[in-house]
Structures are given as structure tokens and as C-alpha cells.
Short mmCIF file of C-alpha atoms and ligand atoms in Angstrom, two decimals:
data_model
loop_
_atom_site.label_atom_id
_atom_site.label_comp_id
_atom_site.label_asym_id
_atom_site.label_seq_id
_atom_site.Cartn_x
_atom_site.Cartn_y
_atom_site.Cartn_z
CA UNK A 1 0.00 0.00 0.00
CA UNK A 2 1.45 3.48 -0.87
CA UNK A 3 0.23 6.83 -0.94
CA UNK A 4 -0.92 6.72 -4.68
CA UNK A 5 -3.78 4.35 -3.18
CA UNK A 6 -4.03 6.93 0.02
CA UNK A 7 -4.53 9.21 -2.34
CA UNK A 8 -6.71 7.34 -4.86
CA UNK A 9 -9.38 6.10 -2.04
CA UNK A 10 -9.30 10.10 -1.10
CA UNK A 11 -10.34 11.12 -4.53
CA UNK A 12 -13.01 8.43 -4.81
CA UNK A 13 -14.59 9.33 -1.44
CA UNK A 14 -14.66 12.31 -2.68
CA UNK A 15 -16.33 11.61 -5.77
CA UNK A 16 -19.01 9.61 -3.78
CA UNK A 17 -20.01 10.58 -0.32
CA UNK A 18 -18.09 13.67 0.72
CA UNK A 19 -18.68 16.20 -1.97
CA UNK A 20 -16.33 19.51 -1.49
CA UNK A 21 -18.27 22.78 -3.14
CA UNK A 22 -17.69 25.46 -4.74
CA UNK A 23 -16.85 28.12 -1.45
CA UNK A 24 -14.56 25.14 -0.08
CA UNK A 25 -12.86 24.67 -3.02
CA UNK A 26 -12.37 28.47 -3.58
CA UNK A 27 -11.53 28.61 -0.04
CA UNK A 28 -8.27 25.94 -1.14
CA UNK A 29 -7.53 28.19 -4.11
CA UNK A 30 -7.47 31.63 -1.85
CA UNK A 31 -5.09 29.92 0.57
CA UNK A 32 -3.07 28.29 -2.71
CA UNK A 33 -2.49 32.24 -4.06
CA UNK A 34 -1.46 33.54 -1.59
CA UNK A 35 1.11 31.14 -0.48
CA UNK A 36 -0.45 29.10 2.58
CA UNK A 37 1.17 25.70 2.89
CA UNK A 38 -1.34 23.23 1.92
CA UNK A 39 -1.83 21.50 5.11
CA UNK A 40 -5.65 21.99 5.69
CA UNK A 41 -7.82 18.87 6.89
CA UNK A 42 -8.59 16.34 4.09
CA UNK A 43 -12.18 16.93 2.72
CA UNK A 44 -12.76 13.44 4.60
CA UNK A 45 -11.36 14.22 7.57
CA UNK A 46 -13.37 18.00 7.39
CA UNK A 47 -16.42 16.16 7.06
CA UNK A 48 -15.66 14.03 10.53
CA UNK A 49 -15.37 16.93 12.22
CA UNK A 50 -18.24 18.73 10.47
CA UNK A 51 -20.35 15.28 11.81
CA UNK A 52 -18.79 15.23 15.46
CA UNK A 53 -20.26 18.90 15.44
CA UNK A 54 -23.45 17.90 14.57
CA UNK A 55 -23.26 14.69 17.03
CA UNK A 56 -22.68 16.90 20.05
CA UNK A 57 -25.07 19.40 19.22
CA UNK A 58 -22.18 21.79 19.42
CA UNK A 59 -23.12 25.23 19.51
CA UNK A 60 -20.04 26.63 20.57
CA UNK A 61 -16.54 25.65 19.37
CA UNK A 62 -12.89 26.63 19.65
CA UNK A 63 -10.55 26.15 16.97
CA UNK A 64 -6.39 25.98 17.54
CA UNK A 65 -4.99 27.05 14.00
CA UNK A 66 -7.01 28.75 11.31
CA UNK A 67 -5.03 28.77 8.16
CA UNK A 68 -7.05 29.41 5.76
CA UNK A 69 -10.30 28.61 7.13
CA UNK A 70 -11.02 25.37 5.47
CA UNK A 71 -11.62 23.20 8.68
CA UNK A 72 -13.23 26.74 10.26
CA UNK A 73 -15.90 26.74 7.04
CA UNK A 74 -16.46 23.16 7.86
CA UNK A 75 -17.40 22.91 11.46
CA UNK A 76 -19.21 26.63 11.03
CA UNK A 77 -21.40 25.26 8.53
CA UNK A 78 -22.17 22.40 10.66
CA UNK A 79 -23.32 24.67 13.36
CA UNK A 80 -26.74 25.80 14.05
CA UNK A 81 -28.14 29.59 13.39
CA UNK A 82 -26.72 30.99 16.58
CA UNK A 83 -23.51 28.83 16.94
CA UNK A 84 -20.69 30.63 17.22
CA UNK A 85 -17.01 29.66 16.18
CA UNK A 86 -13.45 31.24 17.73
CA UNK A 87 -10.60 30.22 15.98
CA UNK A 88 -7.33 31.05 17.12
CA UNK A 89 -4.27 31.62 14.32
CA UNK A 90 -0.72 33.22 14.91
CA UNK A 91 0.01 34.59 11.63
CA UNK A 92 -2.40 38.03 10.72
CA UNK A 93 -1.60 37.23 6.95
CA UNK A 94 -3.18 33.52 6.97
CA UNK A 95 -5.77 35.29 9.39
CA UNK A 96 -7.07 38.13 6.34
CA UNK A 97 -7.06 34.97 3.59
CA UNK A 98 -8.88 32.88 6.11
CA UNK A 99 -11.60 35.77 7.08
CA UNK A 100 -12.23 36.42 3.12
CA UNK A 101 -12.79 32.94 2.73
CA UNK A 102 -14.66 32.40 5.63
CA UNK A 103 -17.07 35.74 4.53
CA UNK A 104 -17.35 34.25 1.17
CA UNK A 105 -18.56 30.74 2.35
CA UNK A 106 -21.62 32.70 3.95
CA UNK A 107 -20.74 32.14 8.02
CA UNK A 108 -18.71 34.93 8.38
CA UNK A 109 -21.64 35.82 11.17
CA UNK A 110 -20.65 32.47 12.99
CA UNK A 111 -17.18 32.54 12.81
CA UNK A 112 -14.52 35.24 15.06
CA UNK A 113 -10.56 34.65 14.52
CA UNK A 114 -8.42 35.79 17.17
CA UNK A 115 -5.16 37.15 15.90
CA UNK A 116 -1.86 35.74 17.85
CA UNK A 117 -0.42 33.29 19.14
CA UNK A 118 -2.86 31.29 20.95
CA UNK A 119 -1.35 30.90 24.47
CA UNK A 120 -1.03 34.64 24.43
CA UNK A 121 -4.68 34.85 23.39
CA UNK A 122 -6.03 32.37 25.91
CA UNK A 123 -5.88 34.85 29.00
CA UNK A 124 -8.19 36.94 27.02
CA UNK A 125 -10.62 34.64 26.25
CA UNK A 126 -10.63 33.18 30.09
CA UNK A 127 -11.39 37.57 31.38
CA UNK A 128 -14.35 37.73 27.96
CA UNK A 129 -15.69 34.79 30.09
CA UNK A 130 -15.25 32.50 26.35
CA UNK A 131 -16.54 29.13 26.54
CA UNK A 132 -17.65 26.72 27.95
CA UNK A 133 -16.87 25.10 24.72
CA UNK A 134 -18.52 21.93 23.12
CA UNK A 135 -16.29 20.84 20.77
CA UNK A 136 -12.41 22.11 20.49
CA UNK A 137 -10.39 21.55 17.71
CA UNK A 138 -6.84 21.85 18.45
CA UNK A 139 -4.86 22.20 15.06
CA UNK A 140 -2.12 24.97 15.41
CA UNK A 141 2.03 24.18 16.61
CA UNK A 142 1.90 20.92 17.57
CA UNK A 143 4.57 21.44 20.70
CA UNK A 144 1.89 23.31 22.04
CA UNK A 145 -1.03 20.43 21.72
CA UNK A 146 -0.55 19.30 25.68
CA UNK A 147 -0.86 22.50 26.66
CA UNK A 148 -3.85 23.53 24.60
CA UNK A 149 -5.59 20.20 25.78
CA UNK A 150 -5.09 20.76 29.16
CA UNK A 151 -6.69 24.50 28.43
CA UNK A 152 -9.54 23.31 26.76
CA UNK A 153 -10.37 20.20 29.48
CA UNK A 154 -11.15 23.01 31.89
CA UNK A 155 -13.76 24.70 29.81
CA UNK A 156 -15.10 21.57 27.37
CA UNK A 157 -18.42 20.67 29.29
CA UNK A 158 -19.47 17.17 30.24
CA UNK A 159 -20.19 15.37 26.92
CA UNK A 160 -18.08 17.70 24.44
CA UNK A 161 -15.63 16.58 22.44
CA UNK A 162 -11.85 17.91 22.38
CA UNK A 163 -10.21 16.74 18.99
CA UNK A 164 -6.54 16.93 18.18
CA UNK A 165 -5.19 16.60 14.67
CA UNK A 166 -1.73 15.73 13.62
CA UNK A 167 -0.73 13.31 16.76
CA UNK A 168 0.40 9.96 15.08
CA UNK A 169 3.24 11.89 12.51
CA UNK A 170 4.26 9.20 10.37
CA UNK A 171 4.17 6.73 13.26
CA UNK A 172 7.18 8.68 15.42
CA UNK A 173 4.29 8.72 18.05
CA UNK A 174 5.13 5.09 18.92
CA UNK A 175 8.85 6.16 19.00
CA UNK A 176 9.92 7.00 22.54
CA UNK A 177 13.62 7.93 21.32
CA UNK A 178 12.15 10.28 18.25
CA UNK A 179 14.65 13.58 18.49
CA UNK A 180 11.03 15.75 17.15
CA UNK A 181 9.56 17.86 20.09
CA UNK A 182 6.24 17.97 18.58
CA UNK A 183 6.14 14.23 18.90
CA UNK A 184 7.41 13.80 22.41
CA UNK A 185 4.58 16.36 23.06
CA UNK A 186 1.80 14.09 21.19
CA UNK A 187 2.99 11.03 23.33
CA UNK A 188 3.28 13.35 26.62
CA UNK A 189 -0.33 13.98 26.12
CA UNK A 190 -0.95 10.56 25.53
CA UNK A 191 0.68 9.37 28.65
CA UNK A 192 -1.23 12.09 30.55
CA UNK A 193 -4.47 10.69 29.37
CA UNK A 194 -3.92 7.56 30.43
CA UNK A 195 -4.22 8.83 33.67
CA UNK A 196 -6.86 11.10 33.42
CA UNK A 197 -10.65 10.38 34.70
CA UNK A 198 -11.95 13.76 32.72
CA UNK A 199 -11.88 12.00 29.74
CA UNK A 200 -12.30 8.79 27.87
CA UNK A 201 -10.09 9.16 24.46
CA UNK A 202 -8.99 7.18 21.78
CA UNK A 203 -6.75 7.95 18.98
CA UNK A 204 -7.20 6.71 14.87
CA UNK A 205 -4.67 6.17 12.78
CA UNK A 206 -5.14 8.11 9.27
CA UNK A 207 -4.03 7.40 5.21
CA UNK A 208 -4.79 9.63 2.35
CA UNK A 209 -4.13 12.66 0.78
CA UNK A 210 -2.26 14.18 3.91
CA UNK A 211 0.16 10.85 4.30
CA UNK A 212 -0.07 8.71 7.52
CA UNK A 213 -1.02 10.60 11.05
CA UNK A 214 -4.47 10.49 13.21
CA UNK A 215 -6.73 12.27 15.03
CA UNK A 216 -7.05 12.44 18.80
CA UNK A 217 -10.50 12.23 19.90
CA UNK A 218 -11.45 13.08 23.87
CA UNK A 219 -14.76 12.72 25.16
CA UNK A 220 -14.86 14.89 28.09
CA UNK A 221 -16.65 12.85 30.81
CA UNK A 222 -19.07 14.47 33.61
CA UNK A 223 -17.62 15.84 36.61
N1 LIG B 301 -7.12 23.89 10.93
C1 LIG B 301 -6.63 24.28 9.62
C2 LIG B 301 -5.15 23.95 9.46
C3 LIG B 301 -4.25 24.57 10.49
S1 LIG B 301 -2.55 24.44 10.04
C4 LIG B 301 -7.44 23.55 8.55
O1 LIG B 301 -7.53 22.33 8.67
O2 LIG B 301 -7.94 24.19 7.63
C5 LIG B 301 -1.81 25.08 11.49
C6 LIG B 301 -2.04 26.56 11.70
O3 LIG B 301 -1.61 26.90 13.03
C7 LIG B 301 -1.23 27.46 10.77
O4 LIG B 301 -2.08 28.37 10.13
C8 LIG B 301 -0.28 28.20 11.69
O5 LIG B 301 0.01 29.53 11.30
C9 LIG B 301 -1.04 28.18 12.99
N2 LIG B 301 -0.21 28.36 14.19
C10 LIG B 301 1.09 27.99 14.36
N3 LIG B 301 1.49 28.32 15.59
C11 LIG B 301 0.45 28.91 16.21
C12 LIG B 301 0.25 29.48 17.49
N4 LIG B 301 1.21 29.51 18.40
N5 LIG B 301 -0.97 29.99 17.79
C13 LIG B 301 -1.97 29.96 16.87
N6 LIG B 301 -1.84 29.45 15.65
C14 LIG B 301 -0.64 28.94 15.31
C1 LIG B 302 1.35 20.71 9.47
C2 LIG B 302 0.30 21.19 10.26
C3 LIG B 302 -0.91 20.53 10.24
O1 LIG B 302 -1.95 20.93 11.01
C4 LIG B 302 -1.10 19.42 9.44
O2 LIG B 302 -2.30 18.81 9.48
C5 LIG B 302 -0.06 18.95 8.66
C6 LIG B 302 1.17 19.60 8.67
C7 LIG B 302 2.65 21.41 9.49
O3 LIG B 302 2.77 22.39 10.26
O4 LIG B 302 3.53 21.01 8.75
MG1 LIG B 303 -3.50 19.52 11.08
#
């Protein structure tokens, strides 16, 4: 198995159940021009978290790393009329492509990005009284994923979800001698969790058009 065939079952998903529109796939094109790396969500893996949003009834989630807006579109969309969607980013240039493309795709209403880096945003969103939260999304630098996790158990209530992308990194998450500090930080978290009544969690293994990683999916548990 390679990633041709990753890549191949991607596009045929694609063709079939998990159709990508016009706004999204302008949304890909805005971030293309103006230079954003192309490491959005697969439009399979957007549409898992666009149906986790509608499985919790999320009304109000918190996003870790906008880029340009392509996961942000997804879970907004998913939302109802009055949900409402922060989503943190560090750069103000991916920020302006992500908030046209975001306006464009019709929920610019539901959708507020927060310019910075996120653990210098957090204190501002804990004195705005922000959250509690329903579904978090934690996307941005990866060193940082513990420490977002551990931000976001304190305000996720009792049946939300916290998700973390990007935590299996070409399997080096199974490697406890891996020189990368944003995978001793994926299996810090890990080892944390196993220890951790707050939440029951699981984490899946992913192919396709992004290569081999996984999500990180917590179910925050009541108190
Ligand atoms: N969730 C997006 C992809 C995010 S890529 C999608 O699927 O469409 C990771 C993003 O995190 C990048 O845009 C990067 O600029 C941002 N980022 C990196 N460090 C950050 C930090 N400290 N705080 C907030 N965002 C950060
Ligand atoms: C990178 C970031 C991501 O969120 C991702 O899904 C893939 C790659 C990166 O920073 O390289
Ligand atoms: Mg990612």
C-alpha cells in the first residue's frame, strides 16, 4: 500500500459521499495564491469533524490554528443559526485569507478569529468569560497540543468533544527515542491521558491525501 492508493481512495470518497463545493474549493484556491502551505484537513477528515459537530449538538466551538479557514468553514457550517465559532491563528496574513474565505462561504456571522499566538490569546478569552466550549479543535504548533488540551479540558463541558489533529506523525508517536519535540509532546499527552478520569479518548490512525497521522478524539466525561 502506498500513498498513490491513500490518495486514490481520497479522490473516490470524494467523488461519492463527501462532496467539497464550490466556497470550499475556492476557499483551497485563496489559501493556494497567496502562499499558505497546503496542510488543511482532508475533505474526509473536514467532514468528521463537520459530523462530530453535529453529534454533540455543538453550539459553541474553539478552533487551535485557522489557516485558511477550510476546517473553520467546515465545522461553522455544521453549526446551528446561533452557533458561534473562535478560531485562534498566529500569523495576521493567513488570518485576512482565512476571514475572506470564511465571509465568502456565507458564516462569516458564525465565525470570530483571534489574531496571535494562541497561548497569548487564551488569557483573554478566560477575562471575555469564552466558553464553555462543546467541541475544540486543536490544530495549530503541535509542541503546544498538551498544553492547549489541558486549556480546553477546563472549559469543554461534560459530553463535548476535544479533537486533536496531527498526533500519530508518520508513526514517530510510537517512537519514545524520536529527536522531534512535537512528537514527544503528542505522546506526553498521551501518557497524561492515560491517567486522566476527565476523559475517555482514543486515537485513529489516518491514510490519504495528507500521508499517515491520526486524530485524537477526547470525550470529556461528567464531573
Ligand atoms: N485547521 C486548519 C489547518 C491549520 S494548520 C485547517 O484544517 O484548515 C496550522 C495553523 O496553526 C497554521 O495556520 C499556523 O500559522 C497556525 N499556528 C502555528 N502556531 C500557532 C500558534 N502559536 N498559535 C496559533 N496558531 C498557530
Ligand atoms: C502541518 C500542520 C498541520 O496541522 C497538518 O495537518 C499537517 C502539517 C505542518 O505544520 O507542517
Ligand atoms: Mg493539522
Amino acid at each position: 500500500m502506498d500513498q498513490e492508493t491513500f490518495s486514490a481512495v481520497d479522490a473516490f470518497i470524494g467523488e461519492t459521499i463527501v462532496e467539497e463545493d464550490e466556497a470550499l474549493r475556492r476557499a483551497v484556491e485563496a489559501a493556494e495564491a497567496a502562499g499558505l502551505p497546503a496542510i488543511q484537513v482532508s475533505p474526509p477528515q473536514g467532514k468528521l469533524l463537520a459530523l462530530l459537530v453535529r453529534l454533540v449538538g455543538a453550539r459553541r466551538i474553539l478552533e487551535f490554528g485557522t489557516l485558511g479557514g477550510y476546517s473553520a468553514i467546515l465545522m461553522a457550517r455544521a453549526l446551528p443559526e446561533d452557533g458561534r465559532l473562535i478560531s485562534l491563528e498566529a500569523n495576521p496574513e493567513y488570518a485576512e485569507v482565512a476571514r475572506a474565505s470564511i465571509e465568502a462561504a456565507g458564516v462569516g456571522e458564525k465565525v470570530e478569529i483571534r489574531v496571535g499566538p494562541a497561548l497569548e490569546t487564551l488569557p483573554t478569552l478566560e477575562e471575555e468569560g469564552a466558553g464553555p466550549f462543546d467541541l475544540v479543535f486543536i490544530d495549530a504548533d503541535k509542541v503546544n497540543t498538551p498544553n492547549y488540551f489541558s486549556w480546553a479540558l477546563d472549559r469543554t463541558r461534560p459530553g463535548g468533544l476535544i479533537v486533536a489533529d496531527n498526533v500519530v506523525r508518520d508513526g514517530s508517536l510510537a517512537d519514545a527515542s524520536d529527536p522531534d519535540e512535537a512528537t514527544q509532546a503528542q505522546r506526553r499527552l498521551h501518557e497524561s491521558l492515560a491517567g486522566e478520569p476527565r476523559v475517555d479518548a482514543t486515537t485513529i490512525q489516518t491514510v490519504g491525501v495528507k500521508g499517515y497521522d491520526g486524530f485524537l478524539v477526547a470525550l470529556v466525561e461528567p464531573a
